[in-house]
Short mmCIF file of C-alpha atoms and ligand atoms in Angstrom, two decimals:
data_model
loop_
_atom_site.label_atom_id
_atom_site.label_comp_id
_atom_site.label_asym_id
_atom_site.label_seq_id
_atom_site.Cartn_x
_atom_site.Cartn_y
_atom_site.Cartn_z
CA UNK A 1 41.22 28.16 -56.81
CA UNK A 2 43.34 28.63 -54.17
CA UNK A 3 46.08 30.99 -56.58
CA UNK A 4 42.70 32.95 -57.77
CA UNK A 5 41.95 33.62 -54.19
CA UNK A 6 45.29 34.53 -53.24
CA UNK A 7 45.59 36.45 -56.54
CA UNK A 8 42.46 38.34 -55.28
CA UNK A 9 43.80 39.15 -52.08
CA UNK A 10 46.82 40.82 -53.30
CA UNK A 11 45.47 42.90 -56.13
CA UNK A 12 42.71 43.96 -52.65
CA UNK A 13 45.90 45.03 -50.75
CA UNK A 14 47.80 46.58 -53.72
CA UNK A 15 44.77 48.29 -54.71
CA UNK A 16 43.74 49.77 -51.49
CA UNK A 17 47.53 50.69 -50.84
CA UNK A 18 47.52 52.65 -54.17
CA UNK A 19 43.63 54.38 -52.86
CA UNK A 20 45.88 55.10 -49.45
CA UNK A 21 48.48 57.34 -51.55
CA UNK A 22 46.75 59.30 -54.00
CA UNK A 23 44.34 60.28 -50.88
CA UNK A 24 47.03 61.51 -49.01
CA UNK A 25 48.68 63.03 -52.19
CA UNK A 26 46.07 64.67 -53.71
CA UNK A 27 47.13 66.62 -56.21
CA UNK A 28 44.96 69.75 -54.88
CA UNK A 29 46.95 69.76 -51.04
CA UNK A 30 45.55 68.44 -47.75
CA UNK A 31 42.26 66.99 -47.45
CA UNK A 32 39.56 70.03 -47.00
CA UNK A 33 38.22 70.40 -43.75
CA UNK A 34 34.29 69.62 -44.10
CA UNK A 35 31.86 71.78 -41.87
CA UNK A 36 28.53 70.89 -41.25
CA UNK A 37 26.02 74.38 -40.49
CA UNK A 38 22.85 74.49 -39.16
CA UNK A 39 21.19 77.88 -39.62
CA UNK A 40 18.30 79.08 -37.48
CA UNK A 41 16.45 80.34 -41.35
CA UNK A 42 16.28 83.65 -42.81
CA UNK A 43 13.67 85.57 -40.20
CA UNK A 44 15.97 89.05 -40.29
CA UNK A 45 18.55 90.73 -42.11
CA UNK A 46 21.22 90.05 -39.18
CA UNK A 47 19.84 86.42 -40.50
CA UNK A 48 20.66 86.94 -43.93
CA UNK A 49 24.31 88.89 -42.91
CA UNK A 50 25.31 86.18 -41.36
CA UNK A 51 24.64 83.44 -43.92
CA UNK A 52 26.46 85.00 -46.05
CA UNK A 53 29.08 86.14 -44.25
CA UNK A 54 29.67 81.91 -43.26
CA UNK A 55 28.85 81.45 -47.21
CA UNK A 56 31.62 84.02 -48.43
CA UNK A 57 34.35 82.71 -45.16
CA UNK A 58 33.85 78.83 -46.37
CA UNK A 59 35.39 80.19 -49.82
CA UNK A 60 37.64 82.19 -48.64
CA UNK A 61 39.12 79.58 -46.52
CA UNK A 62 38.80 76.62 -48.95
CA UNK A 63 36.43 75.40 -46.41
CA UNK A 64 33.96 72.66 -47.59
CA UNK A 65 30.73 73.99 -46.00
CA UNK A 66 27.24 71.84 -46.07
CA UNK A 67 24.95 74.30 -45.28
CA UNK A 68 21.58 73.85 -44.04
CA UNK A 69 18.61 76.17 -43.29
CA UNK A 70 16.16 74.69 -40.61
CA UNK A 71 13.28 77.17 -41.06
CA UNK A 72 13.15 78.21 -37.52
CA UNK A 73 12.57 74.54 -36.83
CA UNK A 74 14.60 73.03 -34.25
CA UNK A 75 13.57 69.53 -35.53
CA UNK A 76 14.63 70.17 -38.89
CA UNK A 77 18.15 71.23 -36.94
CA UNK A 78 17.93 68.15 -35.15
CA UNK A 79 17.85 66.08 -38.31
CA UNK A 80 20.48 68.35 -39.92
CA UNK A 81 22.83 67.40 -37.13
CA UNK A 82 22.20 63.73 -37.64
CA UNK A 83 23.14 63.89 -40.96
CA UNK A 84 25.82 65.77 -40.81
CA UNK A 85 27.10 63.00 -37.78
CA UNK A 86 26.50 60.31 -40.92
CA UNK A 87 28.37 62.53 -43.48
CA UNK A 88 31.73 61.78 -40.89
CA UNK A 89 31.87 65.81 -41.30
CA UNK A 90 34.88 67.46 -39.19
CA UNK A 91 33.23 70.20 -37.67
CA UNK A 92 29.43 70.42 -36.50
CA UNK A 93 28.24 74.22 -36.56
CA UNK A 94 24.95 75.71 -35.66
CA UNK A 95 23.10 78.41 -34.48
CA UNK A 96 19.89 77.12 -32.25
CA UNK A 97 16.73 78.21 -32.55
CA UNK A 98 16.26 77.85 -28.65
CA UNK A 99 18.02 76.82 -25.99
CA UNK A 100 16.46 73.80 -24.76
CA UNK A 101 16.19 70.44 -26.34
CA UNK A 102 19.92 69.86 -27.63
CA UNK A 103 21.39 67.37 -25.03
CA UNK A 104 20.42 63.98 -27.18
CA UNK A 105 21.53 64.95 -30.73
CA UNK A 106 24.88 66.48 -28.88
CA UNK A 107 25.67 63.16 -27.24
CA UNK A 108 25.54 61.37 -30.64
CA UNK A 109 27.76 63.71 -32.31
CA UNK A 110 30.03 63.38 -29.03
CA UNK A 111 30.24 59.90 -29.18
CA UNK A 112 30.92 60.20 -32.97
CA UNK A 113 33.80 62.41 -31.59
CA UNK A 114 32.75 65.08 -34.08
CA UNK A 115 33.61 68.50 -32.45
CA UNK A 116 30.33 71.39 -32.02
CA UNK A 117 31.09 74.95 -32.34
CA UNK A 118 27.63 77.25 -31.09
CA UNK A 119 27.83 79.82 -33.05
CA UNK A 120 25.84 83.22 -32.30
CA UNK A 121 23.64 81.73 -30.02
CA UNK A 122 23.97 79.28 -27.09
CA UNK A 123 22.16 75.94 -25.35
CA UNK A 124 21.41 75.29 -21.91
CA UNK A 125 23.01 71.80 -21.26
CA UNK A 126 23.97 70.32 -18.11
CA UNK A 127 27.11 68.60 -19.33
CA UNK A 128 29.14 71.62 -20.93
CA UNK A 129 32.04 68.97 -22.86
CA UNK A 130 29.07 68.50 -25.50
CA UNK A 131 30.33 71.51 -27.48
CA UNK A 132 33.56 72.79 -27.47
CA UNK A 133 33.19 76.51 -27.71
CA UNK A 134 29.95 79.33 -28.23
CA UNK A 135 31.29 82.48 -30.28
CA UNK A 136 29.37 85.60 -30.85
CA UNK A 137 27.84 88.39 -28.67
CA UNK A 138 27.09 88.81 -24.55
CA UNK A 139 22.78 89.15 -25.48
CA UNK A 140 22.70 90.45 -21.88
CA UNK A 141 24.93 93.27 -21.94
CA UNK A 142 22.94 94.05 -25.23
CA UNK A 143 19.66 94.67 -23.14
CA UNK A 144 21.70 96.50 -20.83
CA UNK A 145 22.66 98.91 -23.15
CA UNK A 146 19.49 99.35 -24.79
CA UNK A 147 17.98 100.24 -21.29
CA UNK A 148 20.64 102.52 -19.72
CA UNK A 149 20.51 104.38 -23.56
CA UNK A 150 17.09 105.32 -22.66
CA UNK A 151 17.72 105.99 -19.48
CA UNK A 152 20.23 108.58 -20.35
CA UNK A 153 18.20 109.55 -23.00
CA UNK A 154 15.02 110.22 -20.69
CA UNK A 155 17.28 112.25 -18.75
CA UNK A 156 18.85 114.27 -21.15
CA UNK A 157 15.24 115.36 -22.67
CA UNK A 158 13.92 116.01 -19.16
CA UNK A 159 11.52 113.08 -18.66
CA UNK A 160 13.65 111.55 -16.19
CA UNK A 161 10.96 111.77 -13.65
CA UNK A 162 8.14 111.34 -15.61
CA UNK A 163 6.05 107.79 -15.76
CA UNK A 164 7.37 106.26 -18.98
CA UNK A 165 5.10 103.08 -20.06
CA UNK A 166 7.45 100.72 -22.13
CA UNK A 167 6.03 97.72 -24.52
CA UNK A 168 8.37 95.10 -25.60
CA UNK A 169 8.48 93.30 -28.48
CA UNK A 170 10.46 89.92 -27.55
CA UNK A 171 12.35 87.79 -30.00
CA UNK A 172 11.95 83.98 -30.48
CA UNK A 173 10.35 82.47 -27.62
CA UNK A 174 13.06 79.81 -26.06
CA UNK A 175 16.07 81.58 -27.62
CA UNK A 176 19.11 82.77 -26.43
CA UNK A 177 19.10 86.72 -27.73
CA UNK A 178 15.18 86.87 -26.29
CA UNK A 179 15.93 85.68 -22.97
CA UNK A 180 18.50 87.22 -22.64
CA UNK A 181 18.39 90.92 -24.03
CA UNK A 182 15.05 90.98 -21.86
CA UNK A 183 16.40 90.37 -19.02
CA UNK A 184 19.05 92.79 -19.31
CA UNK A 185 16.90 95.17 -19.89
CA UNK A 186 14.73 94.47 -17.27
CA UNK A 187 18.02 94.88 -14.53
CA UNK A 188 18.58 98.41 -15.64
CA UNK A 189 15.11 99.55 -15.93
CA UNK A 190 14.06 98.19 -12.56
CA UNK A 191 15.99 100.24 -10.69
CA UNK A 192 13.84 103.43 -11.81
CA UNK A 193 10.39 102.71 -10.52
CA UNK A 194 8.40 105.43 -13.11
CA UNK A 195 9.49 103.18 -15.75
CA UNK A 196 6.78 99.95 -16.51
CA UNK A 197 7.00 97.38 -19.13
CA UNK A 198 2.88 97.92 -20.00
CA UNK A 199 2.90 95.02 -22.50
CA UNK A 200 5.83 92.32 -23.51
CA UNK A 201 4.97 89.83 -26.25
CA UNK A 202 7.25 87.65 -28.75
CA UNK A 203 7.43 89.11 -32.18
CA UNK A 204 9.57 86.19 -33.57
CA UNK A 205 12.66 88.82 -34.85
CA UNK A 206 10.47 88.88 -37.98
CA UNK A 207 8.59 92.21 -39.58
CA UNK A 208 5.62 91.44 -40.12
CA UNK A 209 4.77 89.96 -36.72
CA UNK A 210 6.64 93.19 -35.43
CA UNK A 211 4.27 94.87 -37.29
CA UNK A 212 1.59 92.95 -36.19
CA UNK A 213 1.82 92.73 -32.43
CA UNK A 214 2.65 96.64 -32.62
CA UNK A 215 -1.09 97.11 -33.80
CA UNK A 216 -2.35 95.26 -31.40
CA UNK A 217 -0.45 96.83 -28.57
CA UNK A 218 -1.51 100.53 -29.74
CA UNK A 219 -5.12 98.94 -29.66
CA UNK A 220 -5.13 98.64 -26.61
CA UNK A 221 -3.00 101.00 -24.84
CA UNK A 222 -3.05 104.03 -27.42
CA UNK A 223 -1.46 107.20 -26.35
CA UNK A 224 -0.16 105.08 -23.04
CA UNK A 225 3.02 104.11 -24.98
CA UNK A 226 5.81 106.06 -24.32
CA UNK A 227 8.78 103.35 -25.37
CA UNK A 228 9.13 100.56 -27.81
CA UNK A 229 11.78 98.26 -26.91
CA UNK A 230 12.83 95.44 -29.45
CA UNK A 231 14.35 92.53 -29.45
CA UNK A 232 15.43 93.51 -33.05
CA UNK A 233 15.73 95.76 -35.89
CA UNK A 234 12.89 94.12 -37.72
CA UNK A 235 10.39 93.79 -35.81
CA UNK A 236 11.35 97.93 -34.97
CA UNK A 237 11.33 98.33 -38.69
CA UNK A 238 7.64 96.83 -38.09
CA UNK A 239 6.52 98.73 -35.57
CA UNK A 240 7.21 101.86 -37.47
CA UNK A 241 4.84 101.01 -40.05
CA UNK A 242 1.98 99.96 -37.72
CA UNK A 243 2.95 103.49 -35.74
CA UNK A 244 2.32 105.17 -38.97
CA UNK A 245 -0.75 103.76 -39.77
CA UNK A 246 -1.96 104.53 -36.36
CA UNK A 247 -1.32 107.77 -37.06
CA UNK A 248 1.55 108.74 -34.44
CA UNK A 249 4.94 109.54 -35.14
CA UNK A 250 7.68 106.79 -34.72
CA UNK A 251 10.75 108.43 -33.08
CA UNK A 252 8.78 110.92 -31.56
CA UNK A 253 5.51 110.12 -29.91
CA UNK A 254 7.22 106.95 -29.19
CA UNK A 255 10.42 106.30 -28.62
CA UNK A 256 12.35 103.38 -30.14
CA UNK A 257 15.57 101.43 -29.09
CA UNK A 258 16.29 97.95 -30.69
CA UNK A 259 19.39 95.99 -31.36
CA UNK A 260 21.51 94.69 -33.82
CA UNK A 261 22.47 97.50 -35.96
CA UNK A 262 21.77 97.12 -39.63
CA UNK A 263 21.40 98.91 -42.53
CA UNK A 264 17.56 99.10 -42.55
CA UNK A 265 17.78 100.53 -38.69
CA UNK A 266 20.66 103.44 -40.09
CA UNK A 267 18.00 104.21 -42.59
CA UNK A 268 15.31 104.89 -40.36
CA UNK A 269 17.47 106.58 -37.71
CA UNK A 270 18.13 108.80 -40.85
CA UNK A 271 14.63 109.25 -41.40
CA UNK A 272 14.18 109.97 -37.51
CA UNK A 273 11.80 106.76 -37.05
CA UNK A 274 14.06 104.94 -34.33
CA UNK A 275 16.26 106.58 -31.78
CA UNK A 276 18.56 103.40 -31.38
CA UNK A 277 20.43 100.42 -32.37
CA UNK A 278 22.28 98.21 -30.03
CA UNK A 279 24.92 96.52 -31.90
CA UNK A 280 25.13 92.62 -32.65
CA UNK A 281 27.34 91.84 -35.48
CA UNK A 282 26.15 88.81 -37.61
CA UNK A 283 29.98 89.02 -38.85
CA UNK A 284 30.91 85.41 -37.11
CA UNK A 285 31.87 83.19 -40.85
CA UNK A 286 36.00 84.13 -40.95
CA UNK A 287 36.20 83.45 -37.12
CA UNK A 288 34.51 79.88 -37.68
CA UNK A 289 36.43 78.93 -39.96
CA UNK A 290 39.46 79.95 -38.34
CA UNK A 291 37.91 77.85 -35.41
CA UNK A 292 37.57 74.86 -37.72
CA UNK A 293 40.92 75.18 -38.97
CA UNK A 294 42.44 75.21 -35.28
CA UNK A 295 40.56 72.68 -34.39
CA UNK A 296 41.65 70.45 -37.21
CA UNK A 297 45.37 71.34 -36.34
CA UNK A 298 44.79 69.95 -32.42
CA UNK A 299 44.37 73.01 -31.04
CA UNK A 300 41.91 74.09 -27.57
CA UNK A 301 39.79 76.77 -28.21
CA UNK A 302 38.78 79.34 -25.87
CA UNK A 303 35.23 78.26 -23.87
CA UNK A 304 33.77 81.85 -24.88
CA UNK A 305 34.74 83.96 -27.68
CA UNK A 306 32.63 87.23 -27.34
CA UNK A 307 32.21 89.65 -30.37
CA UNK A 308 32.92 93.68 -29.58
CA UNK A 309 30.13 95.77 -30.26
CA UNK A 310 28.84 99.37 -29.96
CA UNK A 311 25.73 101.52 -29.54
CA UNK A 312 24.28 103.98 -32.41
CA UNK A 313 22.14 106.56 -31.14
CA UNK A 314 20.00 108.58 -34.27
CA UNK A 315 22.42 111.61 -33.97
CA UNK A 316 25.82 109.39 -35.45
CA UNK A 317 23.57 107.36 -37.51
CA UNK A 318 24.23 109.50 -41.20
CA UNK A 319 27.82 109.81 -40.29
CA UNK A 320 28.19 106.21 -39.38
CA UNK A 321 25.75 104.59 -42.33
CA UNK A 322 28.75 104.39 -44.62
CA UNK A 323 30.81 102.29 -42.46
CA UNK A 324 28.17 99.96 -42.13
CA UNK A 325 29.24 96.20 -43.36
CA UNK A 326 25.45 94.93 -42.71
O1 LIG B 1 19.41 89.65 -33.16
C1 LIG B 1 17.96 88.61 -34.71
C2 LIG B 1 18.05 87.27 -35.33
O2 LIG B 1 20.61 85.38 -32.75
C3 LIG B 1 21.65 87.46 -32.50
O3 LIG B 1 18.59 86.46 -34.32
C4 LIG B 1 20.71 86.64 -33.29
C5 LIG B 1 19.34 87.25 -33.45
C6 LIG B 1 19.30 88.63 -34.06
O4 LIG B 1 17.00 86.85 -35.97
O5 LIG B 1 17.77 89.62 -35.64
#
């Protein structure tokens, strides 16, 4: 019995051993670094850019990616996290729907000593160690352009003076980009006291309730709008349509700034529907992985990493549309 046992025991150790080498010595290299995403869901095309734009970086950096789409749920993030913390994954990635909400599920992977990377969009926690770095754009300096473009815009068609009622369509309620870009809007354009936000209501980044709270803001204030402000290219792309229908012209009768700068706002710059796109580049996948890769090879990453970014007025929009990656 006691030879069995022992027998036992050393085939355990030889066998284990053996398990030990060929994991190391993998015929295909290093072990792949594993990251776990979280995406917000698919409510835009910046949305859609930048999935696959992480998609296409995971390949081209032999980067094993789980990727998981919450449905503009931050519970089904929440649970996406956890099971990525189970999984043992390397790198814990996500974009959050809002900003509240994330300190419990942050102190698990913490303790689990898995690193977080916020990407695109950041949390408001008290205790900043629970993710090492947030890369993408300033949202901010976003609304800040959007507002001193139609500032200088006003100017430059002579309306400078004139009482210009604004309505807003806002982005997720809670998140990052719609706290922000309103309230960098709201800097510039309170320092000119004939300009009034009339009406300032969430759209959700999506077109069809762009479209929708666009008809019921021209219900009720008509002729009274001067401005459209959004939060986004498609709830702008939205608006348009409930413009149309409405029977004004988009671009003219009302003039339109948004952000983020894709294809579908070129095209209707083109068609002379919206006067502006602020840009916010959904390009973030080769930088992550580079992040997971330094990471993985003990390096500190900056706190910030901010993403460079410029503003298309209608005028550059044909000339630029081919250089477009989004
Ligand atoms: O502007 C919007 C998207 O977080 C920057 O989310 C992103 C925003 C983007 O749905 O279109």
């Amino acid at each position: 019995m006691i030879k069995v046992s022992k027998f036992l025991a050393m085939s355990a150790i030889v066998a284990s051993a053996l398990t030990m080498i060929v994991g190391c010595q993998s015929k295909s290299g290093p072990k792949k670094i594993t990251i776990g995403f979280s995406q917000v869901g698919a409510e835009s095309e910046w949305r859609t850019a930048n999935t696959v734009s992480i998609k296409q970086a995971a390949t081209d950096f032999g980067i094993n990616l789980q990727f998981s789409d919450a449905m503009n749920r931050q519970e089904n993030q929440i649970k996406a996290i956890r099971s990525f913390i189970a999984q043992k994954v390397d790198v814990i990635a996500f974009s959050p729907t809002t900003t509240s909400g994330w300190e419990t599920v942050l102190q698990e992977a913490q303790r689990a000593k898995i690193p977080v990377i916020l990407l695109d969009r950041g949390v408001d926690v008290k205790d900043e160690s629970l993710y090492v770095t947030l890369m993408g754009s300033d949202f901010k300096v976003e609304g800040e352009r959007a507002g001193n473009w139609l500032v200088e815009y006003m100017n430059s068609k002579g309306r400078g003076n004139e009482t210009i009622n604004v309505v807003e369509l806002q982005g997720t309620v809670g998140s990052d980009p719609a706290i922000q870009r309103k309230a960098g809007f709201d800097e510039v354009i309170k320092k000119y006291p004939n300009y009034k936000v009339i009406r300032s209501q969430t759209g959700d980044f999506t077109r069809a309730l762009g479209k929708e709270v666009m008809e019921a803001f021209l219900k009720a204030e008509g002729k009274n709008i001067h401005v459209l402000f959004a939060h986004n290219d498609d709830m702008a792309i939205g608006a348009i349509q409930a413009i149309e229908e409405y029977g004004l012209k988009p671009g003219q009768d009302i003039i339109i700034v948004s952000i983020d700068g894709v294809k579908g706002a070129f095209e209707a710059m083109i068609a002379g529907k919206l006067n502006c796109t602020v840009e916010c580049s959904p390009l973030l996948g080769p930088q992550l992985m580079q992040a997971a890769i330094d990471l993985k090879n003990g390096k500190t990453l900056p706190r910030r990493v901010l993403t460079e970014e410029g503003v298309f007025p209608a005028e550059v929009a044909a000339k630029e549309f081919p250089n477009r990656k989004y």
